[in-house]
Coordinates of C-alpha atoms in Angstrom, one line a residue:
M683 CA 11.3 18.0 -10.1
Q684 CA 10.2 18.4 -13.7
P685 CA 7.0 16.6 -14.8
P686 CA 7.5 14.0 -17.6
A687 CA 7.2 15.2 -21.2
T688 CA 4.3 12.7 -21.7
V689 CA 1.9 12.3 -18.9
V690 CA 0.4 8.8 -18.3
P691 CA -2.5 8.5 -15.8
L692 CA -1.4 6.5 -12.7
V693 CA -2.6 5.6 -9.2
D694 CA -0.2 5.5 -6.3
S695 CA -1.7 2.6 -4.3
H696 CA 0.2 3.2 -1.1
C697 CA 1.8 6.4 0.3
H698 CA 2.0 8.2 3.6
L699 CA 1.1 11.8 2.9
D700 CA 0.7 12.5 6.6
Q701 CA 4.4 11.9 7.4
D702 CA 6.5 14.7 9.0
A703 CA 8.7 14.5 5.9
F704 CA 6.0 16.3 4.0
D705 CA 5.1 19.0 6.6
G706 CA 7.0 21.7 4.7
D707 CA 5.6 21.2 1.2
R708 CA 2.6 18.7 1.4
D709 CA 0.4 20.7 -1.0
A710 CA 3.3 21.0 -3.5
V711 CA 3.9 17.2 -3.3
I712 CA 0.3 16.6 -4.2
A713 CA 0.5 19.1 -7.0
R714 CA 3.6 17.5 -8.4
A715 CA 1.9 14.2 -8.3
R716 CA -1.0 15.5 -10.4
A717 CA 1.4 17.2 -12.8
A718 CA 3.1 13.8 -13.3
G719 CA -0.2 12.1 -14.1
V720 CA -0.8 10.6 -10.6
E721 CA -4.4 11.5 -10.4
R722 CA -5.3 9.4 -7.3
M723 CA -3.4 8.4 -4.2
I724 CA -4.2 6.1 -1.3
T725 CA -2.6 7.5 1.9
I726 CA -2.1 5.0 4.7
G727 CA -2.5 5.5 8.4
A728 CA 0.6 3.8 9.8
G729 CA 2.0 5.8 12.7
G730 CA 0.8 5.6 16.3
P731 CA -2.6 4.0 16.9
L732 CA -4.7 7.0 16.0
A733 CA -2.9 10.2 15.1
S734 CA -1.7 9.0 11.7
N735 CA -5.1 7.6 10.9
H736 CA -6.9 10.9 11.7
A737 CA -4.4 12.8 9.6
A738 CA -4.9 10.3 6.6
V739 CA -8.6 10.7 6.8
A740 CA -8.4 14.5 7.0
L741 CA -6.3 14.5 3.9
A742 CA -8.7 12.3 2.0
A743 CA -11.7 14.3 3.1
R744 CA -10.3 17.5 1.6
D745 CA -9.2 16.1 -1.8
R746 CA -11.4 14.1 -4.1
G747 CA -8.4 12.2 -5.6
I748 CA -7.0 11.1 -2.2
F749 CA -8.4 8.1 -0.3
A750 CA -7.3 6.6 3.0
A751 CA -6.6 3.3 4.6
V752 CA -6.9 3.0 8.4
A753 CA -5.4 0.6 10.9
V754 CA -2.3 0.2 13.1
H755 CA 1.1 -0.7 11.7
P756 CA 2.5 -3.9 13.2
H757 CA 5.4 -1.9 14.7
D758 CA 2.9 0.1 16.8
T759 CA 0.5 -2.6 18.0
S760 CA 1.9 -2.5 21.5
E761 CA 0.5 1.0 21.8
I762 CA -3.1 -0.1 21.2
T763 CA -5.4 0.8 24.1
G764 CA -9.1 0.2 24.9
E765 CA -9.9 3.4 23.0
T766 CA -8.2 2.4 19.7
Y767 CA -10.7 0.0 18.1
P768 CA -13.8 2.0 18.8
E769 CA -12.2 5.0 17.2
L770 CA -10.9 3.0 14.2
R771 CA -14.5 1.7 13.7
R772 CA -15.7 5.2 13.5
L773 CA -13.0 6.0 10.9
W774 CA -13.7 2.9 8.8
A775 CA -17.2 4.2 8.3
H776 CA -15.9 7.4 6.6
P777 CA -16.8 7.4 2.9
K778 CA -13.2 8.2 1.9
V779 CA -11.7 5.2 3.8
V780 CA -11.3 2.4 1.4
A781 CA -9.3 -0.2 3.3
V782 CA -8.2 -1.6 6.7
G783 CA -4.4 -1.1 6.8
E784 CA -1.7 -1.2 7.0
T785 CA -1.7 -4.2 9.2
G786 CA 0.4 -7.4 9.2
L787 CA 3.6 -8.7 10.7
D788 CA 7.1 -7.4 10.9
Y789 CA 9.7 -9.6 12.7
Y790 CA 12.7 -7.5 11.4
Y791 CA 12.6 -4.7 13.9
R792 CA 10.2 -6.2 16.5
H793 CA 9.1 -2.8 17.9
S794 CA 6.1 -4.8 19.2
T795 CA 6.4 -8.5 20.1
P796 CA 5.4 -11.1 17.5
E797 CA 2.7 -12.3 19.9
T798 CA 1.2 -8.8 20.0
Q799 CA 1.4 -8.4 16.3
R800 CA -0.3 -11.7 15.6
E801 CA -3.1 -11.0 18.0
H802 CA -3.9 -7.7 16.3
L803 CA -3.5 -9.0 12.8
R804 CA -6.2 -11.6 13.6
R805 CA -8.4 -8.8 15.0
F806 CA -7.8 -6.5 12.0
V807 CA -8.8 -9.3 9.6
R808 CA -12.0 -9.8 11.5
E809 CA -12.7 -6.1 11.7
A810 CA -12.1 -5.8 7.9
G811 CA -14.7 -8.5 7.4
R812 CA -17.2 -6.7 9.6
A813 CA -16.5 -3.3 8.0
G814 CA -16.7 -4.7 4.4
L815 CA -13.3 -3.3 3.5
P816 CA -10.3 -4.9 1.9
L817 CA -7.0 -5.4 3.7
V818 CA -3.6 -3.7 3.2
I819 CA -1.0 -6.1 4.4
H820 CA 2.6 -5.4 5.5
C821 CA 5.0 -8.3 5.9
R822 CA 8.7 -8.5 6.6
D823 CA 10.5 -11.7 7.7
A824 CA 7.2 -13.2 8.8
Y825 CA 5.5 -14.9 5.8
D826 CA 5.0 -18.3 7.4
D827 CA 3.0 -16.8 10.3
L828 CA 1.3 -14.3 8.1
L829 CA 0.0 -16.8 5.7
T830 CA -1.1 -19.2 8.5
I831 CA -3.2 -16.4 10.1
L832 CA -4.7 -15.2 6.8
R833 CA -5.7 -18.8 6.0
E834 CA -7.1 -19.5 9.5
E835 CA -9.0 -16.2 9.5
D836 CA -10.4 -16.8 6.0
A837 CA -8.9 -13.6 4.7
A838 CA -9.5 -14.9 1.1
A839 CA -13.1 -14.0 1.7
I840 CA -12.1 -10.4 2.3
G841 CA -9.2 -9.8 -0.1
G842 CA -6.9 -7.0 -0.4
V843 CA -3.3 -6.0 -1.3
M844 CA 0.1 -7.2 -0.2
H845 CA 1.8 -3.8 0.0
C846 CA 5.4 -3.3 -1.1
F847 CA 5.7 -6.9 -2.0
S848 CA 9.3 -8.1 -1.8
G849 CA 8.9 -11.8 -1.0
S850 CA 9.9 -14.9 -2.8
A851 CA 8.1 -16.5 -5.8
A852 CA 6.6 -19.2 -3.5
E853 CA 5.4 -16.5 -1.1
A854 CA 3.9 -14.6 -4.0
E855 CA 2.1 -17.7 -5.2
A856 CA 0.7 -18.3 -1.7
C857 CA -0.6 -14.7 -1.5
L858 CA -2.1 -14.9 -5.0
A859 CA -3.8 -18.2 -4.0
L860 CA -5.6 -16.2 -1.2
G861 CA -6.9 -13.8 -3.8
F862 CA -4.6 -10.9 -2.9
A863 CA -3.1 -8.5 -5.3
L864 CA 0.6 -7.7 -5.2
S865 CA 1.7 -4.1 -5.0
F866 CA 5.3 -3.3 -6.1
S867 CA 7.3 -0.3 -4.9
G868 CA 10.6 1.3 -5.9
I869 CA 12.4 -1.8 -4.7
V870 CA 11.8 -3.3 -8.2
T871 CA 14.2 -0.7 -9.6
F872 CA 17.1 -1.5 -7.3
K873 CA 20.1 -3.2 -8.9
N874 CA 20.0 -6.3 -6.6
A875 CA 16.2 -6.9 -7.0
G876 CA 16.5 -9.5 -9.8
A877 CA 14.5 -12.1 -7.9
L878 CA 11.7 -9.6 -7.3
R879 CA 11.6 -8.6 -10.9
D880 CA 11.1 -12.3 -11.7
V881 CA 8.1 -12.2 -9.4
V882 CA 6.8 -9.2 -11.2
R883 CA 7.2 -11.0 -14.5
T884 CA 5.1 -14.0 -13.4
T885 CA 2.4 -12.0 -11.5
P886 CA -1.0 -12.2 -13.3
A887 CA -1.7 -8.9 -15.1
D888 CA -5.0 -8.5 -13.1
R889 CA -3.1 -8.6 -9.8
L890 CA -0.4 -6.0 -10.4
L891 CA -0.4 -2.7 -8.5
V892 CA 2.2 0.0 -8.2
E893 CA 3.1 2.2 -5.2
T894 CA 5.7 4.5 -3.8
D895 CA 5.4 3.9 0.0
A896 CA 6.5 7.6 0.1
P897 CA 8.3 9.1 1.7
F898 CA 10.3 5.8 1.9
L899 CA 12.0 3.7 -0.8
A900 CA 12.5 6.2 -3.6
P901 CA 13.1 4.4 -6.9
V902 CA 16.2 4.6 -9.0
P903 CA 17.3 7.3 -10.0
H904 CA 16.1 9.0 -6.8
R905 CA 17.2 6.2 -4.4
G906 CA 18.3 7.6 -1.1
K907 CA 16.2 10.8 -1.4
R908 CA 12.7 11.5 -0.1
N909 CA 10.2 9.6 -2.1
E910 CA 6.8 11.1 -3.2
P911 CA 3.8 10.0 -5.3
A912 CA 5.0 11.7 -8.5
L913 CA 7.8 9.1 -8.6
V914 CA 5.5 6.1 -9.0
R915 CA 6.0 6.5 -12.7
H916 CA 9.5 5.0 -12.3
V917 CA 8.0 1.9 -10.7
A918 CA 5.5 1.6 -13.5
E919 CA 8.2 2.0 -16.1
E920 CA 10.2 -0.8 -14.6
V921 CA 7.2 -3.1 -14.4
A922 CA 6.6 -2.3 -18.1
R923 CA 10.1 -3.1 -19.0
V924 CA 10.2 -6.4 -17.0
T925 CA 6.8 -7.6 -18.4
G926 CA 7.4 -6.5 -21.9
R927 CA 4.4 -4.2 -22.0
S928 CA 4.1 -0.5 -22.8
L929 CA 4.0 2.1 -20.0
E930 CA 0.5 2.9 -21.2
E931 CA -0.6 -0.7 -20.8
I932 CA 0.8 -0.9 -17.3
A933 CA -0.8 2.4 -16.3
A934 CA -4.2 1.2 -17.6
L935 CA -4.1 -2.2 -16.0
T936 CA -2.7 -1.1 -12.6
T937 CA -5.2 1.7 -12.5
A938 CA -8.0 -0.8 -13.2
N939 CA -6.6 -3.2 -10.6
T940 CA -6.4 -0.5 -7.9
E941 CA -9.9 0.6 -8.6
R942 CA -11.1 -3.0 -8.2
A943 CA -9.0 -3.8 -5.2
F944 CA -10.2 -0.7 -3.3
R945 CA -13.6 -0.3 -5.0
L946 CA -12.6 3.2 -6.2
P947 CA -14.9 5.0 -8.6
S948 CA -13.6 4.9 -12.1
T949 CA -12.4 8.2 -13.5

């Protein structure tokens, strides 16, 4: 992968650097991101209840440009034990942990029951409030229940990011009304994502973030291959095209928005 001819500073607001897909070349992946202008990355604990979170924090601790979010993915909430939350609280206190996430609801695969997912989403919202950290929310085929819980738990007072947003215009409006930012992934580059591009077009400029969700959802022209943070530029380029802004403008505003959403230090 060749770095772009002109480097524009970007932040990948959501990736999974601990994933097995990167075990053979993790340091090279991070180096390629930097060469492509991706100066900072937020790596998300999302595997089993604790192993992925420990790995995410370890990566963040060793690299000044990497930060971590810590929680349990809705798929894995059935694996939560009595030891999980005490250990997560310890990790949330780490200075490089900037969010509680990813948490949320996923009714597509239902690896954990909807009831279990809803129970732990409520708990994670409350834990985020106690920890003083924003939320990173995952949602698939569950927006009605998600929005109900976020409203009932006063998540608007906590704030955060709707990661890999791919919902409808009405769902976007509801998330924005709760004060959440919308983070867009490589999905916006897909041929059949016209409705999502319309959402990008109408999202307030101060609520736009970009992400890779690497190693998943590689953007066009790399669709179907392993994704990595260096490719977030393709997402930013598509957001720029859709919104009629320059890449430099999108890079600057999404960087500022990510800094604000996660309270990152400015570079």
